[in-house]
PDB file of C-alpha atoms in Angstrom:
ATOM      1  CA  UNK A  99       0.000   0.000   0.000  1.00 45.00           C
ATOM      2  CA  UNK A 100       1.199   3.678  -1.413  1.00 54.00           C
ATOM      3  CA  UNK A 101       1.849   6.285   1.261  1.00 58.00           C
ATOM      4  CA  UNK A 102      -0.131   9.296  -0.311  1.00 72.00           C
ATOM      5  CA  UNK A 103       1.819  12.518  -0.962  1.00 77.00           C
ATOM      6  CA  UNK A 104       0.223  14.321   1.806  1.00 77.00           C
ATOM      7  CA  UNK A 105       0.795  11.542   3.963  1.00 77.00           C
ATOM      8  CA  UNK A 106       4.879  11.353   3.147  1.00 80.00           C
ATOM      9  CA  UNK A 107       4.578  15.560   3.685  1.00 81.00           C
ATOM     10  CA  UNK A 108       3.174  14.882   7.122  1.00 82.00           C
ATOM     11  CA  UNK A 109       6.154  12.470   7.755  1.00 81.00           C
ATOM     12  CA  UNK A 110       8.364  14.812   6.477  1.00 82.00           C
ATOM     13  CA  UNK A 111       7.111  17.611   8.842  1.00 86.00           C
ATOM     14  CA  UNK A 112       7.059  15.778  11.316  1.00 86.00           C
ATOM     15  CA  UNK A 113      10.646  14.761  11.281  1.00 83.00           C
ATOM     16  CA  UNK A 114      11.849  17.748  10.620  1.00 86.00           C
ATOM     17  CA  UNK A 115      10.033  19.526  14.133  1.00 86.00           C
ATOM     18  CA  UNK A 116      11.345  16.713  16.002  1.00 82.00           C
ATOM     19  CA  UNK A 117      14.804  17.588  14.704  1.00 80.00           C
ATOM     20  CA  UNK A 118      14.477  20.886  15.308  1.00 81.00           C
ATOM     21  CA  UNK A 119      13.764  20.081  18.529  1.00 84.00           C
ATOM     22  CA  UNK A 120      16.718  18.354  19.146  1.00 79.00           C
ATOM     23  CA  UNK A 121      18.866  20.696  17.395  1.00 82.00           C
ATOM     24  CA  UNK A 122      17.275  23.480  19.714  1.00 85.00           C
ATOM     25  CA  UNK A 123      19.355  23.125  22.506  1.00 85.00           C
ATOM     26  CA  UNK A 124      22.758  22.406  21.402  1.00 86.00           C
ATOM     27  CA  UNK A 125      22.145  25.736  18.647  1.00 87.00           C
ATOM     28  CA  UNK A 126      21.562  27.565  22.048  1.00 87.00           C
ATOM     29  CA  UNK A 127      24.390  26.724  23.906  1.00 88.00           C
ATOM     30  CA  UNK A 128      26.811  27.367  20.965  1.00 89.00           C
ATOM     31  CA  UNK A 129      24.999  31.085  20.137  1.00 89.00           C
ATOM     32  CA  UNK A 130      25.760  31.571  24.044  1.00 89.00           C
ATOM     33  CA  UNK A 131      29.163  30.507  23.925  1.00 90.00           C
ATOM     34  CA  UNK A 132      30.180  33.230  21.799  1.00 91.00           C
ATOM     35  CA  UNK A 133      28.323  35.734  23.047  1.00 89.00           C
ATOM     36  CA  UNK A 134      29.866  38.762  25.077  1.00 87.00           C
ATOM     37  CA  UNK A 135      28.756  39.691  28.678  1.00 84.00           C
ATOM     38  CA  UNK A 136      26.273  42.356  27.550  1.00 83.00           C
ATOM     39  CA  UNK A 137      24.366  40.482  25.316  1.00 84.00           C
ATOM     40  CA  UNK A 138      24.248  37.591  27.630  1.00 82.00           C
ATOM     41  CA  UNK A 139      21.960  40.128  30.111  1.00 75.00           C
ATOM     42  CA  UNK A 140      19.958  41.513  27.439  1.00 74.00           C
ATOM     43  CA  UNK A 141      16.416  41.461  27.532  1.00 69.00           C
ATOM     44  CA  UNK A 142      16.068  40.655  23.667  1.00 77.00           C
ATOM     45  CA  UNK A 143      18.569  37.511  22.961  1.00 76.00           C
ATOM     46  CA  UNK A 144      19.256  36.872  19.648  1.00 79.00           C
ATOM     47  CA  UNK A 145      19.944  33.492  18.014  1.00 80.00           C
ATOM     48  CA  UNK A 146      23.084  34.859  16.448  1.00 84.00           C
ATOM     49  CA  UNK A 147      25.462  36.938  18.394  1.00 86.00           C
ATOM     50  CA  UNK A 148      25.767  40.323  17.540  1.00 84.00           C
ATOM     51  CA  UNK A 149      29.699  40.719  18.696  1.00 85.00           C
ATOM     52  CA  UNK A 150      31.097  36.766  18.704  1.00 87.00           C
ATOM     53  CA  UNK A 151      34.081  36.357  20.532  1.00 88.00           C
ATOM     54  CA  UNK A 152      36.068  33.911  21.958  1.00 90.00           C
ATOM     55  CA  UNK A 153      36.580  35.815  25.253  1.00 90.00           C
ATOM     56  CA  UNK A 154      34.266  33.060  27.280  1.00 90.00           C
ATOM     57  CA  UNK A 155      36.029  30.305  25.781  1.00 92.00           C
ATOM     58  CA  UNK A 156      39.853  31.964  27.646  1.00 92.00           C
ATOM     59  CA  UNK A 157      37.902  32.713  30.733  1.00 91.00           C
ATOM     60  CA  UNK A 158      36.759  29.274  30.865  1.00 91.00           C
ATOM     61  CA  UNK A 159      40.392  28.000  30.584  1.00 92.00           C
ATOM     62  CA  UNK A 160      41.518  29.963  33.239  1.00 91.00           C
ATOM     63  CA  UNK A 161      39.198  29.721  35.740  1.00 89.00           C
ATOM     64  CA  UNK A 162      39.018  25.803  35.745  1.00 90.00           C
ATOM     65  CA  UNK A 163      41.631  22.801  34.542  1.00 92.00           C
ATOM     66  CA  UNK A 164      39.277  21.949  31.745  1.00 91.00           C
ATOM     67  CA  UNK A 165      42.320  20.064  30.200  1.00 93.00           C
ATOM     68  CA  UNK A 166      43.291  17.772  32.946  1.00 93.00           C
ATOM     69  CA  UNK A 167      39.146  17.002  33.503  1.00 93.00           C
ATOM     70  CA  UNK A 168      38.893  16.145  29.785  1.00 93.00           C
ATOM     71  CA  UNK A 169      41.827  14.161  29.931  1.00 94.00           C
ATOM     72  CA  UNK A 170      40.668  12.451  33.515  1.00 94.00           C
ATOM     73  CA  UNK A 171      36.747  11.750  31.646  1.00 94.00           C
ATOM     74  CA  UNK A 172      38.375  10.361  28.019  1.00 93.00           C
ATOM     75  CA  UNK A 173      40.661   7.821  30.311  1.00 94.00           C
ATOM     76  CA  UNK A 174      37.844   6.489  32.382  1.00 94.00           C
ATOM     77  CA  UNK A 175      35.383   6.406  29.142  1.00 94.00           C
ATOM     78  CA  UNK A 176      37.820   4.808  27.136  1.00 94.00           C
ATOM     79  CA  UNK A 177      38.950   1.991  29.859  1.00 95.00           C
ATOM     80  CA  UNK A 178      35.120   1.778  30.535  1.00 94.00           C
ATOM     81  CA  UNK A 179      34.125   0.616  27.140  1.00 94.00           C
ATOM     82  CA  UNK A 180      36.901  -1.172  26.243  1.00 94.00           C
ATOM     83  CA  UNK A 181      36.152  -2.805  28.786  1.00 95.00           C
ATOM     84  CA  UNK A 182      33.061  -3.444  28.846  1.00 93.00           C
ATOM     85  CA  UNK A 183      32.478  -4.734  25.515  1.00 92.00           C
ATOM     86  CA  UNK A 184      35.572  -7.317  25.731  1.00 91.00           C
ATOM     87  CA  UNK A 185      33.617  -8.579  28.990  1.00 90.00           C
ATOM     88  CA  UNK A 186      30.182  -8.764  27.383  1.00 89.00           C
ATOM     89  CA  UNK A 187      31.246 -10.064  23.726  1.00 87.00           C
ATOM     90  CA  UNK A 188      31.260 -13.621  25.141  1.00 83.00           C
ATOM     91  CA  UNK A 189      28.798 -13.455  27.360  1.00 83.00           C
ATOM     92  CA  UNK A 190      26.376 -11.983  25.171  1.00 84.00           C
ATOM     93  CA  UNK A 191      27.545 -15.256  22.963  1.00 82.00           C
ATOM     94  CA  UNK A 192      26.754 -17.454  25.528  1.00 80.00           C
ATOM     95  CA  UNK A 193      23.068 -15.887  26.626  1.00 80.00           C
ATOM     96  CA  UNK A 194      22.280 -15.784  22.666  1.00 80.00           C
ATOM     97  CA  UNK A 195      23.307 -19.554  21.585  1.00 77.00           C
ATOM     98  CA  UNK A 196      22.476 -21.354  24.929  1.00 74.00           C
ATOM     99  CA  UNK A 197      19.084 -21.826  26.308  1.00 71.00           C
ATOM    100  CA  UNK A 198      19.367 -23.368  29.616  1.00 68.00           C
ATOM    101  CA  UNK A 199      19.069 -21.587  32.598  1.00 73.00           C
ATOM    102  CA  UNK A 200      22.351 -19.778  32.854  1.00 69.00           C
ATOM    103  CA  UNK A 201      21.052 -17.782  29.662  1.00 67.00           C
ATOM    104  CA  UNK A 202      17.580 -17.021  31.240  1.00 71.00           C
ATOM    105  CA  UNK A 203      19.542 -16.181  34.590  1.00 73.00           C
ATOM    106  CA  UNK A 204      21.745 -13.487  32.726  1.00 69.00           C
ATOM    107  CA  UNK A 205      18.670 -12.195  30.577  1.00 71.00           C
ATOM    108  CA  UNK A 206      16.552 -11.963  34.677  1.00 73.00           C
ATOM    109  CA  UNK A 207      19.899  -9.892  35.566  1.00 71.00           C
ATOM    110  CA  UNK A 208      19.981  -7.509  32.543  1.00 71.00           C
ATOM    111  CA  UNK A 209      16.472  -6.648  33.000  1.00 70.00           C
ATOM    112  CA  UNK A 210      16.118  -6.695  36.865  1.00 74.00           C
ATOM    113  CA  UNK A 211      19.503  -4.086  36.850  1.00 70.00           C
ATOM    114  CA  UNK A 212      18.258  -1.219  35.263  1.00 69.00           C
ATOM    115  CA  UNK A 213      15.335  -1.289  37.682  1.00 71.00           C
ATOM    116  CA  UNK A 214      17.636  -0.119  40.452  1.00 71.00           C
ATOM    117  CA  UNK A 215      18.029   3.795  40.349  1.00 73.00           C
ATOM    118  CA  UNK A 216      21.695   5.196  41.202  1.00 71.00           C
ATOM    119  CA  UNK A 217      20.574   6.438  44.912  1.00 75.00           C
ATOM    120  CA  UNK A 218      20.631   2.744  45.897  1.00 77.00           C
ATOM    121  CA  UNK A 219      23.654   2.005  44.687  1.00 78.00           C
ATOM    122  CA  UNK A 220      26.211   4.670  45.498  1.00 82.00           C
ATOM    123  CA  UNK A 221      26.105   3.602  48.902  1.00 83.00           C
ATOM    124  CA  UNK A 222      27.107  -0.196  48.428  1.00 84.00           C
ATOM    125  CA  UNK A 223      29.108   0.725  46.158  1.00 84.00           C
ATOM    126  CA  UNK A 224      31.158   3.009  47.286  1.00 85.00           C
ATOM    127  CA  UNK A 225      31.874   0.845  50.592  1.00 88.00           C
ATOM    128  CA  UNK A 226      33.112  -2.200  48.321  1.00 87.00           C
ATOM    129  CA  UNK A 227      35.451   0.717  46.716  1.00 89.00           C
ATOM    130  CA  UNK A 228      36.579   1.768  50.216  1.00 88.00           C
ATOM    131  CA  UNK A 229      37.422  -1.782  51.163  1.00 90.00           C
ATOM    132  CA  UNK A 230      39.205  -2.079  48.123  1.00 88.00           C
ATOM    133  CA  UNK A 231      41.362   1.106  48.850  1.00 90.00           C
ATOM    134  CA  UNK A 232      39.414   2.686  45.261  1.00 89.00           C
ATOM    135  CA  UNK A 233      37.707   5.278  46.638  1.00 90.00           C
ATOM    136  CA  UNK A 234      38.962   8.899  44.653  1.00 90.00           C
ATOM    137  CA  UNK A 235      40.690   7.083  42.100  1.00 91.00           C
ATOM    138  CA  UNK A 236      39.995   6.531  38.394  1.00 90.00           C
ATOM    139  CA  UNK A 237      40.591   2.846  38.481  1.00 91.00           C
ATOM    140  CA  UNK A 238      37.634   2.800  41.256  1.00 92.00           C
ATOM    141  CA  UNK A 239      35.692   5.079  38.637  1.00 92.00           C
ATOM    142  CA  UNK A 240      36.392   3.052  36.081  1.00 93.00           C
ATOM    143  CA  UNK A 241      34.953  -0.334  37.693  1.00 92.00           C
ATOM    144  CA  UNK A 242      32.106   1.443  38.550  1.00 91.00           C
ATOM    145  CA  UNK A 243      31.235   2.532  34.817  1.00 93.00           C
ATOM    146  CA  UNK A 244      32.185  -1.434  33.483  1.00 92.00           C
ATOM    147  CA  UNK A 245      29.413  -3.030  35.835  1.00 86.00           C
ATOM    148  CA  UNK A 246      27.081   0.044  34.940  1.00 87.00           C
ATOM    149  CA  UNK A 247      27.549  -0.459  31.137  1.00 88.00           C
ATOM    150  CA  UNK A 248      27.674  -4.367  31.079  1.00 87.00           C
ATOM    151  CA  UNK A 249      24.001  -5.092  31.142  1.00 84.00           C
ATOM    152  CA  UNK A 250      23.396  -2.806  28.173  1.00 84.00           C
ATOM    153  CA  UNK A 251      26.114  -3.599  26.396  1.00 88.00           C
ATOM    154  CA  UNK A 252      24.862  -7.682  26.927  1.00 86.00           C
ATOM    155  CA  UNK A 253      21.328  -6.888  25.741  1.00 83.00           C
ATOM    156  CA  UNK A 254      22.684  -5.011  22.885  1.00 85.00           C
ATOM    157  CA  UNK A 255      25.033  -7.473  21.872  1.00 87.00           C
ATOM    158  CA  UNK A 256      23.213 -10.781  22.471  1.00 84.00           C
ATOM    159  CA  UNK A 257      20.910  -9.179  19.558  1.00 83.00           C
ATOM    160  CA  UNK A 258      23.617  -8.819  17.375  1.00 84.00           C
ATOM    161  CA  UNK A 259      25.097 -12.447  17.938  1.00 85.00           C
ATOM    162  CA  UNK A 260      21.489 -13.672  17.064  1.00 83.00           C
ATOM    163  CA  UNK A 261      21.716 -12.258  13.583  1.00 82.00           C
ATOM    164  CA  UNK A 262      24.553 -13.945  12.873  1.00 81.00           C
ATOM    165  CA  UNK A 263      23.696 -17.089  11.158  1.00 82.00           C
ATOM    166  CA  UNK A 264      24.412 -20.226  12.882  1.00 80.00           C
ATOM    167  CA  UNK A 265      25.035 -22.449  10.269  1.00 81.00           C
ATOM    168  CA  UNK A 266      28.831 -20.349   9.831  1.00 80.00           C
ATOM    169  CA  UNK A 267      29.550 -21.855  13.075  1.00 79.00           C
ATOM    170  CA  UNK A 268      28.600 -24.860  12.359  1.00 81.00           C
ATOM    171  CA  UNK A 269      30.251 -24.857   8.764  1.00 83.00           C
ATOM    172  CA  UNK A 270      33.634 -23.829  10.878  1.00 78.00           C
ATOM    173  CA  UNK A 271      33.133 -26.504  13.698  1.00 80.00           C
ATOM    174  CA  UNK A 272      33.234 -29.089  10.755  1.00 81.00           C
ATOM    175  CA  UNK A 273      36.118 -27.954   9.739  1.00 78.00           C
ATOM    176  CA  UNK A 274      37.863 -28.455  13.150  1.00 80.00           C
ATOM    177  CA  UNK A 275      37.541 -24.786  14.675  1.00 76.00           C
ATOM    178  CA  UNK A 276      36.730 -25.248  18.770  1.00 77.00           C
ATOM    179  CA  UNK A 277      34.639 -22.497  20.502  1.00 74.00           C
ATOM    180  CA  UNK A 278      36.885 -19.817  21.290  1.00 77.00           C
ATOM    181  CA  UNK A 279      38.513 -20.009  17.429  1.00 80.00           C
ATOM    182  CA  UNK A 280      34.881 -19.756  16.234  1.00 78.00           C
ATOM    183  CA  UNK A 281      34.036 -16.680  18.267  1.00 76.00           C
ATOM    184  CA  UNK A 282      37.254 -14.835  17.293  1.00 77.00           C
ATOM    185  CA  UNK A 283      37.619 -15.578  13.427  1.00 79.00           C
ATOM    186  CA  UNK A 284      34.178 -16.256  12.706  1.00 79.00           C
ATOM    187  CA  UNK A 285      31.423 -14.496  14.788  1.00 80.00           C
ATOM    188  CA  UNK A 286      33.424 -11.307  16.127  1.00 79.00           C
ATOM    189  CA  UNK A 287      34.303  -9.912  12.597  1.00 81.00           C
ATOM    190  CA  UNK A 288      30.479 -10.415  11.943  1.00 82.00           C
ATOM    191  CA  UNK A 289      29.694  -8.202  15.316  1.00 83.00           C
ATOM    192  CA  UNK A 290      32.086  -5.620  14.259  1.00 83.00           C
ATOM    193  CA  UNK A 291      29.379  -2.838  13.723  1.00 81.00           C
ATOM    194  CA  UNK A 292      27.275  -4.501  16.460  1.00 84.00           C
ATOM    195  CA  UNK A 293      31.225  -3.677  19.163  1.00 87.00           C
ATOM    196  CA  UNK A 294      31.626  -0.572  17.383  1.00 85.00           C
ATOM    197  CA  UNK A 295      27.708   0.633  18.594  1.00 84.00           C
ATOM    198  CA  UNK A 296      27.841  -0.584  22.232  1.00 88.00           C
ATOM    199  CA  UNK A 297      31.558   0.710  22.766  1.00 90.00           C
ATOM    200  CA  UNK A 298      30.104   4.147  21.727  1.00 88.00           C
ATOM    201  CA  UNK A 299      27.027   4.065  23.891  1.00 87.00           C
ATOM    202  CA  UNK A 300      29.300   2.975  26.756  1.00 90.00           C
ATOM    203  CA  UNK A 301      31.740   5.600  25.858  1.00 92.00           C
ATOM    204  CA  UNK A 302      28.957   8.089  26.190  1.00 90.00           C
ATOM    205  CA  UNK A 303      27.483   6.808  28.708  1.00 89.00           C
ATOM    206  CA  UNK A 304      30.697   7.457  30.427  1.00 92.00           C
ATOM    207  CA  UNK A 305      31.420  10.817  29.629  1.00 93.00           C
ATOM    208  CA  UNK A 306      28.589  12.513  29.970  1.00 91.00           C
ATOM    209  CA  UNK A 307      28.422  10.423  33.712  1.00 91.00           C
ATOM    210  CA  UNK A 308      27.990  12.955  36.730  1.00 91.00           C
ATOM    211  CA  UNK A 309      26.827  11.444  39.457  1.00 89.00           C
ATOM    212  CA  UNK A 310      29.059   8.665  40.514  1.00 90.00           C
ATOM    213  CA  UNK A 311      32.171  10.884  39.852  1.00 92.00           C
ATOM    214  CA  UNK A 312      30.961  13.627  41.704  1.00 90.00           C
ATOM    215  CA  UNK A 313      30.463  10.902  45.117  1.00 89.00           C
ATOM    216  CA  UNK A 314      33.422   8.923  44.418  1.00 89.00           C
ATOM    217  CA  UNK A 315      36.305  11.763  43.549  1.00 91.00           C
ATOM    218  CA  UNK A 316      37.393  14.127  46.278  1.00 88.00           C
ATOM    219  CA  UNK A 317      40.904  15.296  44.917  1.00 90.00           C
ATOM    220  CA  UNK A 318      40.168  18.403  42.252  1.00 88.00           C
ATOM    221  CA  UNK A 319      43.389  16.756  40.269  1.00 90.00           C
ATOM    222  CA  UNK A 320      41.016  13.543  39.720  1.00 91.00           C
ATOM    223  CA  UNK A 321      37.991  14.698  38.653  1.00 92.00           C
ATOM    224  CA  UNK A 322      36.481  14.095  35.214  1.00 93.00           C
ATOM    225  CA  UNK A 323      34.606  17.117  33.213  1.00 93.00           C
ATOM    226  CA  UNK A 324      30.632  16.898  33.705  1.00 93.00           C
ATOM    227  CA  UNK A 325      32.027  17.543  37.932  1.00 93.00           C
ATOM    228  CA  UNK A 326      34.263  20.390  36.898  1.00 93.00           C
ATOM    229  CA  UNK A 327      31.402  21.942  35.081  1.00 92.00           C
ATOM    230  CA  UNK A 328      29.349  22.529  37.843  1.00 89.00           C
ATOM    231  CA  UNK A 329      32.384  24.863  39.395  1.00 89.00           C
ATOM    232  CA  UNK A 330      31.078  27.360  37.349  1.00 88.00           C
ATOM    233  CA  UNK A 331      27.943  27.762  39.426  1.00 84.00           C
ATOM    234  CA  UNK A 332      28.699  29.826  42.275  1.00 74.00           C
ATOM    235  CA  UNK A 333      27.197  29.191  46.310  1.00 67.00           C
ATOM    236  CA  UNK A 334      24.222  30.879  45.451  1.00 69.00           C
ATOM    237  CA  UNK A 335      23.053  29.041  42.492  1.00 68.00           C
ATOM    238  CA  UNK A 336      24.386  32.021  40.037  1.00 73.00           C
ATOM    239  CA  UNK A 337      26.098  30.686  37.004  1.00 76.00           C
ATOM    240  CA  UNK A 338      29.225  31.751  35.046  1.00 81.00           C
ATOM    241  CA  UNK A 339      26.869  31.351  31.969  1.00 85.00           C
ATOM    242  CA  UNK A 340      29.316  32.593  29.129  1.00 88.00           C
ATOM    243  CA  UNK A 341      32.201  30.190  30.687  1.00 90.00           C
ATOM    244  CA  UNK A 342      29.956  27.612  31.598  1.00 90.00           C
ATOM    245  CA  UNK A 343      27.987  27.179  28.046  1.00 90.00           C
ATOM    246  CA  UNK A 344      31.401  27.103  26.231  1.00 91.00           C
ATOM    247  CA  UNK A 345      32.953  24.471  28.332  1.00 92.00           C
ATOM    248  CA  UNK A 346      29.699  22.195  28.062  1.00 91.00           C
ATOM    249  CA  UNK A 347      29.994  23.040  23.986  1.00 91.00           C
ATOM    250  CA  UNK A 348      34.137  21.694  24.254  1.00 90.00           C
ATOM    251  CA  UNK A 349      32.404  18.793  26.329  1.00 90.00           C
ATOM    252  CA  UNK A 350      29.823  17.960  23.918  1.00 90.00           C
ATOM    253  CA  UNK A 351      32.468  17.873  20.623  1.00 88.00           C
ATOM    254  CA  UNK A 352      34.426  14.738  21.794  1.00 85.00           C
ATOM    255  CA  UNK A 353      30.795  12.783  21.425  1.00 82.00           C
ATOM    256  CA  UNK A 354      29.920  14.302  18.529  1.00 82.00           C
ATOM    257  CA  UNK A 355      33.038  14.062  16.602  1.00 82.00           C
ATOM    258  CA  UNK A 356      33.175  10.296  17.418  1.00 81.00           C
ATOM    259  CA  UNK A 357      29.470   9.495  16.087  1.00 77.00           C
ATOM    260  CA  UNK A 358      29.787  11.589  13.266  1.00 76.00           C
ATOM    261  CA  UNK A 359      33.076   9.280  12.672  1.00 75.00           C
ATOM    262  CA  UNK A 360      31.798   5.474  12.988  1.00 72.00           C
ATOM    263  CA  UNK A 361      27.758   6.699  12.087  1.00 68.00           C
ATOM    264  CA  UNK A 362      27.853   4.740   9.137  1.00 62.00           C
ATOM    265  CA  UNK A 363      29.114   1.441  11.022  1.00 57.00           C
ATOM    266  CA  UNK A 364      26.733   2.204  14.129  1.00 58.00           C
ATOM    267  CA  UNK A 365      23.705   2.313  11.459  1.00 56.00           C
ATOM    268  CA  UNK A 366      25.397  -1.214   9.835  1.00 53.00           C
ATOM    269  CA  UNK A 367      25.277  -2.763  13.062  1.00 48.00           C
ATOM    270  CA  UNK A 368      21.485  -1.450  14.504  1.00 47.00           C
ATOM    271  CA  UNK A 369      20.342  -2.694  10.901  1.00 45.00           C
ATOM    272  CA  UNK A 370      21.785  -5.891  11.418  1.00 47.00           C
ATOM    273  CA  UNK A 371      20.949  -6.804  14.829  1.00 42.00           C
ATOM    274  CA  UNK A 372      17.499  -5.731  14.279  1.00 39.00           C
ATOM    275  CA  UNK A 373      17.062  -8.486  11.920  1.00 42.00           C
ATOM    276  CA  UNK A 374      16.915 -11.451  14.441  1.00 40.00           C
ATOM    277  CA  UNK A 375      16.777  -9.125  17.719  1.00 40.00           C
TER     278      UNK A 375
END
């Protein structure tokens, strides 16, 4: 059945508000990062800036070590998904090709851990991480953002490893291949776009992380960027807003530039693992 031209107009509309809506936000911050003081306080903003300059951008710099928070937030993301995804590659295999009860126990845990909200967990966690002598440390930070990425990163992936056919396996275990050969020549170059999606997500999810880091990292020197942000908020709620909106645009570019980088494969992978997911 035909979609009707006014029906694909509607579509079209409709897609474009939502992007617009979006777009709305991050087209705001980057029209207030380069706008001076005075036209920060007027009473009539203006989408463009009448005077750009790049004055916020030096205060910004100076005022707080945006550098060594960047560099604190890419470590910990990094680690994180790297992580993550080499942790939940086989297990993913393992909940997607079995069906006994280890599988339905993992699929139970997935689902039953993103019931929990973060005010239940800081707690526990962060006494395991004071046991463990992790407590204001990346490393501690780190854990943290494997075990709060890996049931994603399984559901995501044990959709993926279903749409890979599982007669190649089979056609490989003829031929003499054991398990762990299989999942490394045959099945992981098949998840490649399926890895390349849930690394970003978990990379995200990482970077743009506040909450945890804020609780778990005392020492200025450790902390990651989405903490040092909020230094530009003063005691009585009053905000640095130049400063602030063009560190948050620096902050949002890392994310950006790596989607806009792997999109293609990301869109591969979701198109793949939706076929048997």
């Amino acid at each position: 059945m035909r979609t009707s031209a006014r029906a694909r107009a509607g579509q079209y509309v409709a897609l474009l508000a939502y992007l617009a809506f979006l777009a709305f936000p991050f087209l705001w911050l980057v029209s207030t990062a380069f706008k001076p003081p005075r036209e920060l306080g007027s009473a009539h903003p203006t989408w463009i800036p009448r005077d750009p300059t790049l004055a916020n951008f030096r205060q910004a710099f100076d005022e707080q070590p945006l550098l060594n928070a960047a560099l604190n937030s890419l470590l910990s993301a990094v680690a994180a998904a790297v992580i993550a995804v080499v942790i939940a590659t086989p297990m993913a295999y393992v909940m997607a090709r079995r069906r006994g009860r280890l599988a339905r126990a993992a699929t139970g845990w997935v689902v039953v851990s993103q019931a929990f909200p973060f005010v239940l967990l800081i707690i526990p966690l962060f006494l395991l991480l004071k046991n463990l002598r992790l407590v204001d440390s990346v490393p501690g930070l780190v854990m943290v953002y494997v075990v709060w990425a890996l049931p994603f990163a399984l559901w995501m992936l044990a959709g993926y490893v279903r749409a890979v056919p599982a007669e190649l396996e089979e056609a490989a275990a003829v031929d003499g291949a054991g398990r762990l050969r299989i999942l490394v020549s045959v099945t992981a170059p098949l998840l490649a776009p399926g890895i390349v999606a849930t690394a970003l997500f978990a990379f995200i999810t990482a970077w743009n992380e506040f909450f945890f880091a804020l609780v778990l990292l005392k020492t200025p020197e450790k902390q990651t960027l989405p903490v040092v942000l909020t230094h530009f908020i003063g005691a009585e709620g009053v905000a640095d807003l130049g400063p602030l909106a063009a560190a948050a645009f620096l902050a949002t570019l890392p994310s950006l530039v790596i989607f806009a980088v792997v999109q293609r494969r990301i869109t591969g992978g979701m198109l793949a693992g939706a076929v048997r997911g």
